[in-house]
Coordinates of C-alpha atoms in Angstrom, one line a residue:
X10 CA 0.0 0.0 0.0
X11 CA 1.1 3.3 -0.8
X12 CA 2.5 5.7 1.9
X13 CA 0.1 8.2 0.8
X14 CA -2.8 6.2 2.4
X15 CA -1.4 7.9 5.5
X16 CA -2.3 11.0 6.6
X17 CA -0.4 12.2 9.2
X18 CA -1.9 15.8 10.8
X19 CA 0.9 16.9 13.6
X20 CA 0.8 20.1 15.1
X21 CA 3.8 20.5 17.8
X22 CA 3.3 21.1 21.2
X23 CA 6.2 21.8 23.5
X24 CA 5.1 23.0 27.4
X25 CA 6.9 21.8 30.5
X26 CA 5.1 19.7 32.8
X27 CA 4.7 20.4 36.4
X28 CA 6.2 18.7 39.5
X29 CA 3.6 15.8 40.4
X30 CA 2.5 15.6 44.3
X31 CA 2.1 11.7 45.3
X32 CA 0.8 13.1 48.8
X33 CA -2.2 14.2 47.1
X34 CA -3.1 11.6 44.6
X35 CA -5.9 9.5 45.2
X36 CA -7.2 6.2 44.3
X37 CA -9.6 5.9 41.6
X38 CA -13.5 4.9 43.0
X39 CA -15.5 3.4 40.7
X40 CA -19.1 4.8 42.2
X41 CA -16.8 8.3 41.6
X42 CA -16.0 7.9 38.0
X43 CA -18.9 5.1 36.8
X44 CA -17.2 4.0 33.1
X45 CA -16.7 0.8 31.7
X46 CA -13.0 -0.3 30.6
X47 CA -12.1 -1.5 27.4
X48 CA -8.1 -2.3 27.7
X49 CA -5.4 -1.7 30.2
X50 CA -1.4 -1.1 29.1
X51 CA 1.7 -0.5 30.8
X52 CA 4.0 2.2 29.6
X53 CA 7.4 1.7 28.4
X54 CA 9.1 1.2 31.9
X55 CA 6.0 -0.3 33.7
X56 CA 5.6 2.7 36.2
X57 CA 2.2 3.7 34.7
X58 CA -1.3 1.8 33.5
X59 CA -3.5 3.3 30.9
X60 CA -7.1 2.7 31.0
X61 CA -9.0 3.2 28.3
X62 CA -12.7 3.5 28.5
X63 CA -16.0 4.4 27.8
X64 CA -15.0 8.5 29.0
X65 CA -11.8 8.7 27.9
X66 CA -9.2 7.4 29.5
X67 CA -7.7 7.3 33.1
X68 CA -3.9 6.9 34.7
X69 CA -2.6 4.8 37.8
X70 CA 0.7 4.6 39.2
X71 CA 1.6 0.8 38.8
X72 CA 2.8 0.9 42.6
X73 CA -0.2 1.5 44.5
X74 CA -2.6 2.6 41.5
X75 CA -3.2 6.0 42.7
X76 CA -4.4 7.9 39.4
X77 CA -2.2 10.9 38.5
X78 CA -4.0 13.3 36.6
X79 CA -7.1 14.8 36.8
X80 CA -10.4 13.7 35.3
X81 CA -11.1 16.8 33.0
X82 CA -14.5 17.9 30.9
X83 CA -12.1 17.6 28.0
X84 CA -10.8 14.1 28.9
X85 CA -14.1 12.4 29.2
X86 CA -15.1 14.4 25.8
X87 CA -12.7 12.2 23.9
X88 CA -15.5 9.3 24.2
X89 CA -15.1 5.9 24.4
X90 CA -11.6 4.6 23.4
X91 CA -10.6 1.4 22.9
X92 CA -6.6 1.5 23.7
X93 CA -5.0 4.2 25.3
X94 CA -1.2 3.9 26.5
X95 CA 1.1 6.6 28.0
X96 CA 4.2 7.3 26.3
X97 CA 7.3 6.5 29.2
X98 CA 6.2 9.3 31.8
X99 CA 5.2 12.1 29.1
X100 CA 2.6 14.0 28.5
X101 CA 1.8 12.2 25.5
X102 CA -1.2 9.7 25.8
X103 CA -1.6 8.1 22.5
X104 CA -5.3 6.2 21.9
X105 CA -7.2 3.9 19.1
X106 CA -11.2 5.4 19.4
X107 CA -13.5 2.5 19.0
X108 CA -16.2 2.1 17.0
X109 CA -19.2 3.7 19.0
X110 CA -17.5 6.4 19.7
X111 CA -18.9 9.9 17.9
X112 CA -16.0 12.3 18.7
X113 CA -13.2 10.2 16.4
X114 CA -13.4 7.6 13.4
X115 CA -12.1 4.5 14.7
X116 CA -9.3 4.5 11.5
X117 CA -7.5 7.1 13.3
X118 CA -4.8 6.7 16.1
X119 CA -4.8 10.1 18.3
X120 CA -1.6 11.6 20.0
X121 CA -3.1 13.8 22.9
X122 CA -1.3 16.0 25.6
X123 CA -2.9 15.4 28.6
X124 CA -0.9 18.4 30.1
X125 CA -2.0 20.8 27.6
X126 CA -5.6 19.1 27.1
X127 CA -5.5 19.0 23.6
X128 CA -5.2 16.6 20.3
X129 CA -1.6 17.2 18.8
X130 CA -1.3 14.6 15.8
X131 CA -3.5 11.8 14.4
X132 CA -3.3 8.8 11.7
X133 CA -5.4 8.1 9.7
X134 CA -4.9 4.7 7.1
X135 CA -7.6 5.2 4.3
X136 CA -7.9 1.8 3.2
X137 CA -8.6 -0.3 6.0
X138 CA -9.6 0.0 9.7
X139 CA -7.0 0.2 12.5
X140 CA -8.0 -2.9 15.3
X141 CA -4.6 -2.2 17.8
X142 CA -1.8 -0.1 18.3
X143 CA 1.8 -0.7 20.4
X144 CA 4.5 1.9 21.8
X145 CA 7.8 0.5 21.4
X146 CA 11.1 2.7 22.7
X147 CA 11.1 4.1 19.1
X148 CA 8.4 3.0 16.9
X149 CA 4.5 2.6 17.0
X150 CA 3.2 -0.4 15.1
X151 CA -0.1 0.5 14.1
X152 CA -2.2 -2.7 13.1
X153 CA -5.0 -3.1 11.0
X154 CA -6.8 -6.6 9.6
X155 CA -3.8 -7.3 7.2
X156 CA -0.5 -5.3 7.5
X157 CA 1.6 -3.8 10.3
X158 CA 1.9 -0.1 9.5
X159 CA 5.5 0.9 11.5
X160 CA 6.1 4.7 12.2
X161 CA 8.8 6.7 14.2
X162 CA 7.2 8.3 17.4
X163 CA 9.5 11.4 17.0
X164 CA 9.2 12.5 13.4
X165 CA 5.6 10.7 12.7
X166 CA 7.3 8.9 9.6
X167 CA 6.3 5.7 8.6
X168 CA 9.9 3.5 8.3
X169 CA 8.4 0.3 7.3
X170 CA 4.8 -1.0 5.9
X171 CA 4.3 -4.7 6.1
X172 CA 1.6 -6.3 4.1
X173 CA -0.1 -9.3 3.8
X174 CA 0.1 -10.1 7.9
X175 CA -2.0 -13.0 10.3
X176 CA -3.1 -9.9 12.7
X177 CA -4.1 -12.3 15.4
X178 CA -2.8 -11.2 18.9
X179 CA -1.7 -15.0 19.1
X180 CA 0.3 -14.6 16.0
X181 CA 1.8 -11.4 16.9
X182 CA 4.3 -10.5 19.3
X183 CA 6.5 -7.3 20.0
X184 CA 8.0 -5.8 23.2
X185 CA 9.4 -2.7 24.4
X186 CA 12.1 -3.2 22.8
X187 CA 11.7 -2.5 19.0
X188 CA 11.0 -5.8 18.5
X189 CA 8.3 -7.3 16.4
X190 CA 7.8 -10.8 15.6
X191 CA 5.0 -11.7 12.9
X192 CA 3.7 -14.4 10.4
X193 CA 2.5 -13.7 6.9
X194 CA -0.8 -15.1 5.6
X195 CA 1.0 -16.2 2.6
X196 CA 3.9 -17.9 4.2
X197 CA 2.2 -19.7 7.7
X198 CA 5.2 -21.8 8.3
X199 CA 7.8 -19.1 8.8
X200 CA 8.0 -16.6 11.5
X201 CA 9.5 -13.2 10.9
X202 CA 11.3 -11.0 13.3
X203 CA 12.4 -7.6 13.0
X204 CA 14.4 -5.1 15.6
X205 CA 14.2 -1.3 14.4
X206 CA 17.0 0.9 16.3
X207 CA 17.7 4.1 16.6
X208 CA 21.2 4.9 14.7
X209 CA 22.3 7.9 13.8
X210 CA 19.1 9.7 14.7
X211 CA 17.6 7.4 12.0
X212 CA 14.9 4.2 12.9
X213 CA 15.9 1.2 10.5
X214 CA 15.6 -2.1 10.7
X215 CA 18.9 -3.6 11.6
X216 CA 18.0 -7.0 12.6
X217 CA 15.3 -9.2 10.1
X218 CA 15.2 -12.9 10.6
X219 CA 13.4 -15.6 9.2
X220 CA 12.3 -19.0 11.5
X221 CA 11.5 -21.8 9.4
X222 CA 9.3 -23.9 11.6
X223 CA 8.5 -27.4 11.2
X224 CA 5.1 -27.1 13.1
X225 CA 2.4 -27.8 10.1
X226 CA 0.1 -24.4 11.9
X227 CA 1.5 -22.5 15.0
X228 CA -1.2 -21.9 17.5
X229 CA 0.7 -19.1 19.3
X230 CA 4.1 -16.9 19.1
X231 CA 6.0 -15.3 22.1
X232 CA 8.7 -12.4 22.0
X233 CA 11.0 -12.5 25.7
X234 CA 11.3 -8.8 26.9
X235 CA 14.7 -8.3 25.9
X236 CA 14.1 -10.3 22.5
X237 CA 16.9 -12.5 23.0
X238 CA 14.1 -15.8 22.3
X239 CA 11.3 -16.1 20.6
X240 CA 9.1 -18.9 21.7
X241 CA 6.5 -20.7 19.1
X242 CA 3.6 -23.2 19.7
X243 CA 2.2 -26.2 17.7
X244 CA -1.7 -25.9 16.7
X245 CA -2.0 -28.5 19.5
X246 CA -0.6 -26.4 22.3
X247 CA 1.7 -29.8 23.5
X248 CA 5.1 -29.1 21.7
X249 CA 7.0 -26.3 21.8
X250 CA 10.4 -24.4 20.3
X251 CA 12.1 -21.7 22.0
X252 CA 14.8 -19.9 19.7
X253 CA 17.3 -17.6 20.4
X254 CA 16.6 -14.7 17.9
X255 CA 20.7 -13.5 17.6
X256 CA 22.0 -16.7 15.9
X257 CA 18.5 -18.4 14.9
X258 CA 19.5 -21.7 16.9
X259 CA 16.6 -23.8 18.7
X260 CA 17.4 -23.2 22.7
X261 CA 14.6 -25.3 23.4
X262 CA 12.5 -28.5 22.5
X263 CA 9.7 -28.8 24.7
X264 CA 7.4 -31.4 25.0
X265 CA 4.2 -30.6 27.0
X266 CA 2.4 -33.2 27.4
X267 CA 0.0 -35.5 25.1
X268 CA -3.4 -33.8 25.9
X269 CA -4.8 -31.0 23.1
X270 CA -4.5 -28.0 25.2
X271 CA -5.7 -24.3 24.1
X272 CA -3.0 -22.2 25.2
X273 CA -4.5 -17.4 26.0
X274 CA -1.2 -16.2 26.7
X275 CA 2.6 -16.8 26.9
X276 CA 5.1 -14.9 28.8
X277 CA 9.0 -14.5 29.6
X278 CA 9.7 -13.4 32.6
X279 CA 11.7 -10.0 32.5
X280 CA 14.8 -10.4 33.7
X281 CA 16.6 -12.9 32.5
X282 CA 14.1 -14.7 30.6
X283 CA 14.5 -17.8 32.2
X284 CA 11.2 -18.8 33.3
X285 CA 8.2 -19.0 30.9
X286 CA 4.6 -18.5 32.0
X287 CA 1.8 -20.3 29.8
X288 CA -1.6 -19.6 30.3
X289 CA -4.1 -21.9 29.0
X290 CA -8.1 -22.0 29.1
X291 CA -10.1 -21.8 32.1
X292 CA -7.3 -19.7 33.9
X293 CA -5.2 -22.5 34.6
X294 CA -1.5 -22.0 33.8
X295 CA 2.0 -23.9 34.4
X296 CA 5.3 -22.1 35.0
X297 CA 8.5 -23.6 33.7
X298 CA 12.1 -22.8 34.1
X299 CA 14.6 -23.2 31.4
X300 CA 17.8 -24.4 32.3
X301 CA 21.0 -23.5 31.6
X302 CA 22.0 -24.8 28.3
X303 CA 25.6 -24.6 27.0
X304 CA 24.8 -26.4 24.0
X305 CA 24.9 -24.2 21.1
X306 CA 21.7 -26.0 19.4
X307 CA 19.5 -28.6 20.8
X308 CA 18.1 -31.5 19.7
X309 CA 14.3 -31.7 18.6
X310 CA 12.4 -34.3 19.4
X311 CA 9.3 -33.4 17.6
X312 CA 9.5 -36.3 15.7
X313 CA 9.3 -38.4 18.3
X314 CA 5.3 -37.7 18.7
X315 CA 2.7 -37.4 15.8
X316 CA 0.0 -35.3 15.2
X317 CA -2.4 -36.9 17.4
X318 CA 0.0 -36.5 20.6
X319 CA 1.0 -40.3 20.5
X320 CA 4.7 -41.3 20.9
X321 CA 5.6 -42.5 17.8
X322 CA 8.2 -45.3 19.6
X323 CA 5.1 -46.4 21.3
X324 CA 2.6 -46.3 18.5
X325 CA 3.7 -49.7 17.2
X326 CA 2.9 -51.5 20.4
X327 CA -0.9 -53.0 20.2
X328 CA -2.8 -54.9 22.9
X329 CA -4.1 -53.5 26.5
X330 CA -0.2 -52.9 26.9
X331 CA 0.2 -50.7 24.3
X332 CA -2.6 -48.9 25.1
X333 CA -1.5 -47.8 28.1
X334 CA 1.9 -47.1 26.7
X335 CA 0.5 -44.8 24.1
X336 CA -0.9 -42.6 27.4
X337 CA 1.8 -43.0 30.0
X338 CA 4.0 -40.3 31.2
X339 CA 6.6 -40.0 28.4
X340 CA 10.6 -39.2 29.7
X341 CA 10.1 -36.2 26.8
X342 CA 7.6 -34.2 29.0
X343 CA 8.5 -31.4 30.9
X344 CA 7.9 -31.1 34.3
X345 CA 6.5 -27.7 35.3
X346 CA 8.2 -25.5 37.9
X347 CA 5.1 -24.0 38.9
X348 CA 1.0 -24.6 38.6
X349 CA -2.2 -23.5 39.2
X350 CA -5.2 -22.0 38.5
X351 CA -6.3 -17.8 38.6
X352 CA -9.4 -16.6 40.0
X353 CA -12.4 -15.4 37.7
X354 CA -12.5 -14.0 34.4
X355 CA -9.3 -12.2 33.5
X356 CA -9.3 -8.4 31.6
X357 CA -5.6 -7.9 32.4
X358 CA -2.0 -10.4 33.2
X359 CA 1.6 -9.3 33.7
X360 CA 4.2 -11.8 34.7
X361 CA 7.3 -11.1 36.5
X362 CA 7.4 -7.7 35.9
X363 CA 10.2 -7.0 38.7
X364 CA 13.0 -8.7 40.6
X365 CA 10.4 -11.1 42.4
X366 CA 8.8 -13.5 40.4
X367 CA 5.4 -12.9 40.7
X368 CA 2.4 -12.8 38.4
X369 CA 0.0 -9.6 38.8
X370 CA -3.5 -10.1 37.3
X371 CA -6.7 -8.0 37.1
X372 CA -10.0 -9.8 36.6
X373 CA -13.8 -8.7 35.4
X374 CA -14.5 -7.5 38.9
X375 CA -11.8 -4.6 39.4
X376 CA -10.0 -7.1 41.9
X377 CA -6.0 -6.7 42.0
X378 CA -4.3 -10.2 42.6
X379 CA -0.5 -10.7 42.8
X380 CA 0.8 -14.3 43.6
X381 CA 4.3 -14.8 44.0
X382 CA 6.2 -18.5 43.4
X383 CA 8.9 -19.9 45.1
X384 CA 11.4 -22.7 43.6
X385 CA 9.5 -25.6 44.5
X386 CA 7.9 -27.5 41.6
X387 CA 5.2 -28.1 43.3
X388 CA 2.9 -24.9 42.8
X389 CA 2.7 -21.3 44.6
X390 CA 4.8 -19.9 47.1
X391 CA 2.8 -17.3 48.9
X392 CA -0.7 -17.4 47.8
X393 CA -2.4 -14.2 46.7
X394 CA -3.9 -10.4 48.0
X395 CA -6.7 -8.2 46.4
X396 CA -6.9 -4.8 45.6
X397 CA -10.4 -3.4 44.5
X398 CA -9.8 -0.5 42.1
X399 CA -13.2 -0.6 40.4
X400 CA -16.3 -2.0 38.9
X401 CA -15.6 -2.8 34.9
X402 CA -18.3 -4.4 33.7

């Protein structure tokens, strides 16, 4: 698609922010400010949630989520917005309208200074509709149903258009970090991966890589935080292949078990990326640790199972024996570190998102639950607390 698709309307807005008082921030009341939330994001560093909702949009400190700014005429003007997310700690709240909302077409992504209580840019893609959005250090990916539309966040210029793209969250992956993994429709057994840098006061893409995967369909794709591995799924959720993204070697063969399993969500933890959260349906998830491997490639043992989850060494055997061979534990599974199962419906999950390995979670009801694991395989460490911050639905 042609650049000119875009329209970019920037009007620059430079004003100095004032000092923020914690002392006087308080936390956000539901019964005070009675909205409906669509999404929740981090900012860049994780100090900061965004809330977008059905008046605008609202900001917490991650800490103790006191909100920090004030809950202006012209801030609940803006609507109902599907995404909003806070640039670092700036000013700058950038936001995806959605479609009910009669302020903004929902093909537009809206910069807005929620010091100066204004719009200051917007894009706009012509062709097709714009369904999600994500702040990088450098870059906003702007996504709509079939291409990733990349743009610097300090010029406004679009770097890189990439067409013909599987825009399912499961299929998508990108982190703080400039890095953006991705399959195309055309080509579903390869997975691109792309790092754009600043260098020289210029965003390129220095990095691109190509995973050939020998998964027949992939049924979800995983960035780590620093983008050092990027972790893909077989349509049956039971094997997996963890690569390291810098010399495109498998880290990892994992074998999950021989059970179909429908896996939400899939997370690194942040700082050294050696556990891996999986969260499958119903809310029950397992944690496992990946040890230290000097080996510069390991060996796959895909082939050792078919597509039915059945041990091919065992498949042979017939009889009540080989029956239950086909379905005993297999010396190929993993076992996890961690397990378990989250309360209620969940609108928001964050895994190890400091030093402590913890996993912070926000379901339907507004409640706040943090549960923290020790390094016994056996399950949790030391259970869980809720924080009510409001009624969303």
């Amino acid at each position: 698609m042609e650049e000119e698709n875009i329209i970019n309307e920037n009007a620059n807005t430079e004003k100095d922010s004032e000092f923020l008082d914690l002392s006087k921030l308080t936390p956000w009341n539901s019964r005070e400010y009675p909205v409906l939330v669509n999404s929740i994001r981090y900012n860049q560093d994780y100090s900061l949630l965004t809330l977008g909702t059905s008046k605008g949009y609202k900001i917490f400190l991650t800490s103790n989520l006191r909100k920090v700014h004030d809950d202006s005429e012209e801030i609940n003007n803006l609507g109902d917005i599907s995404i909003a997310m806070v640039y670092f700690k700036s000013s700058l709240v950038f936001f995806l309208p959605s479609r009910y909302n009669e302020t903004f077409t929902n093909n537009e992504l809206i910069i807005f200074d929620d010091f100066c209580q204004k719009k200051i840019a917007t894009f706009k893609d012509k062709s097709e509709e714009l369904i999600n959005f994500f702040l990088s250090k450098n870059v906003v990916l702007m996504i709509t149903l079939s291409r990733i539309i990349v743009v610097e966040i300090f010029t406004f210029k679009i770097i890189d258009i990439i067409d013909n793209v599987n825009s399912m969250n499961k299929l998508m992956s990108y982190n703080f970090l400039d890095h953006l993994a991705y399959v195309k429709l055309s080509d579903k057994k390869k997975v691109f991966v792309k790092y754009y840098q600043n260098d020289k006061h210029k965003i390129v893409s220095l990095i691109k890589k190509k995973f050939a995967i020998n998964f027949e369909f992939m049924q979800i794709l995983s960035l780590s935080s620093c983008g050092n591995y990027l972790c893909i799924v077989s349509i049956f959720g039971n094997k997996m292949h963890i690569y390291n993204t810098k010399d495109e070697t498998l880290k990892f063969c994992i074998y999950l078990g021989a059970t179909i399993q429908v896996l939400e969500k899939i997370f690194f933890s942040v700082k050294k990326s050696n556990y891996i959260f999986i969260l499958k349906n119903e809310n029950k998830f397992n944690i496992y640790k990946l040890p230290i491997n000097e080996q510069k490639e390991s060996e796959c043992i895909c082939d050792k199972y078919d597509d039915s989850n059945i041990s091919t060494e065992n498949k042979k055997e017939g009889g009540l024996f080989g029956f239950f061979r086909k379905f005993s534990k297999n010396k190929g599974i993993w076992e996890s570190h961690a397990n378990g199962e989250l309360k209620g419906e969940i609108e928001f999950i964050d895994f190890d998102r400091d030093k402590n390995k913890d996993i912070i979670y926000i379901n339907k009801n507004g409640e706040l639950f943090k549960y923290h694991f020790d390094k016994k395989p056996w399950g949790l460490g030391i259970g869980d607390w809720g924080l009510g911050i409001g009624d969303w639905a």
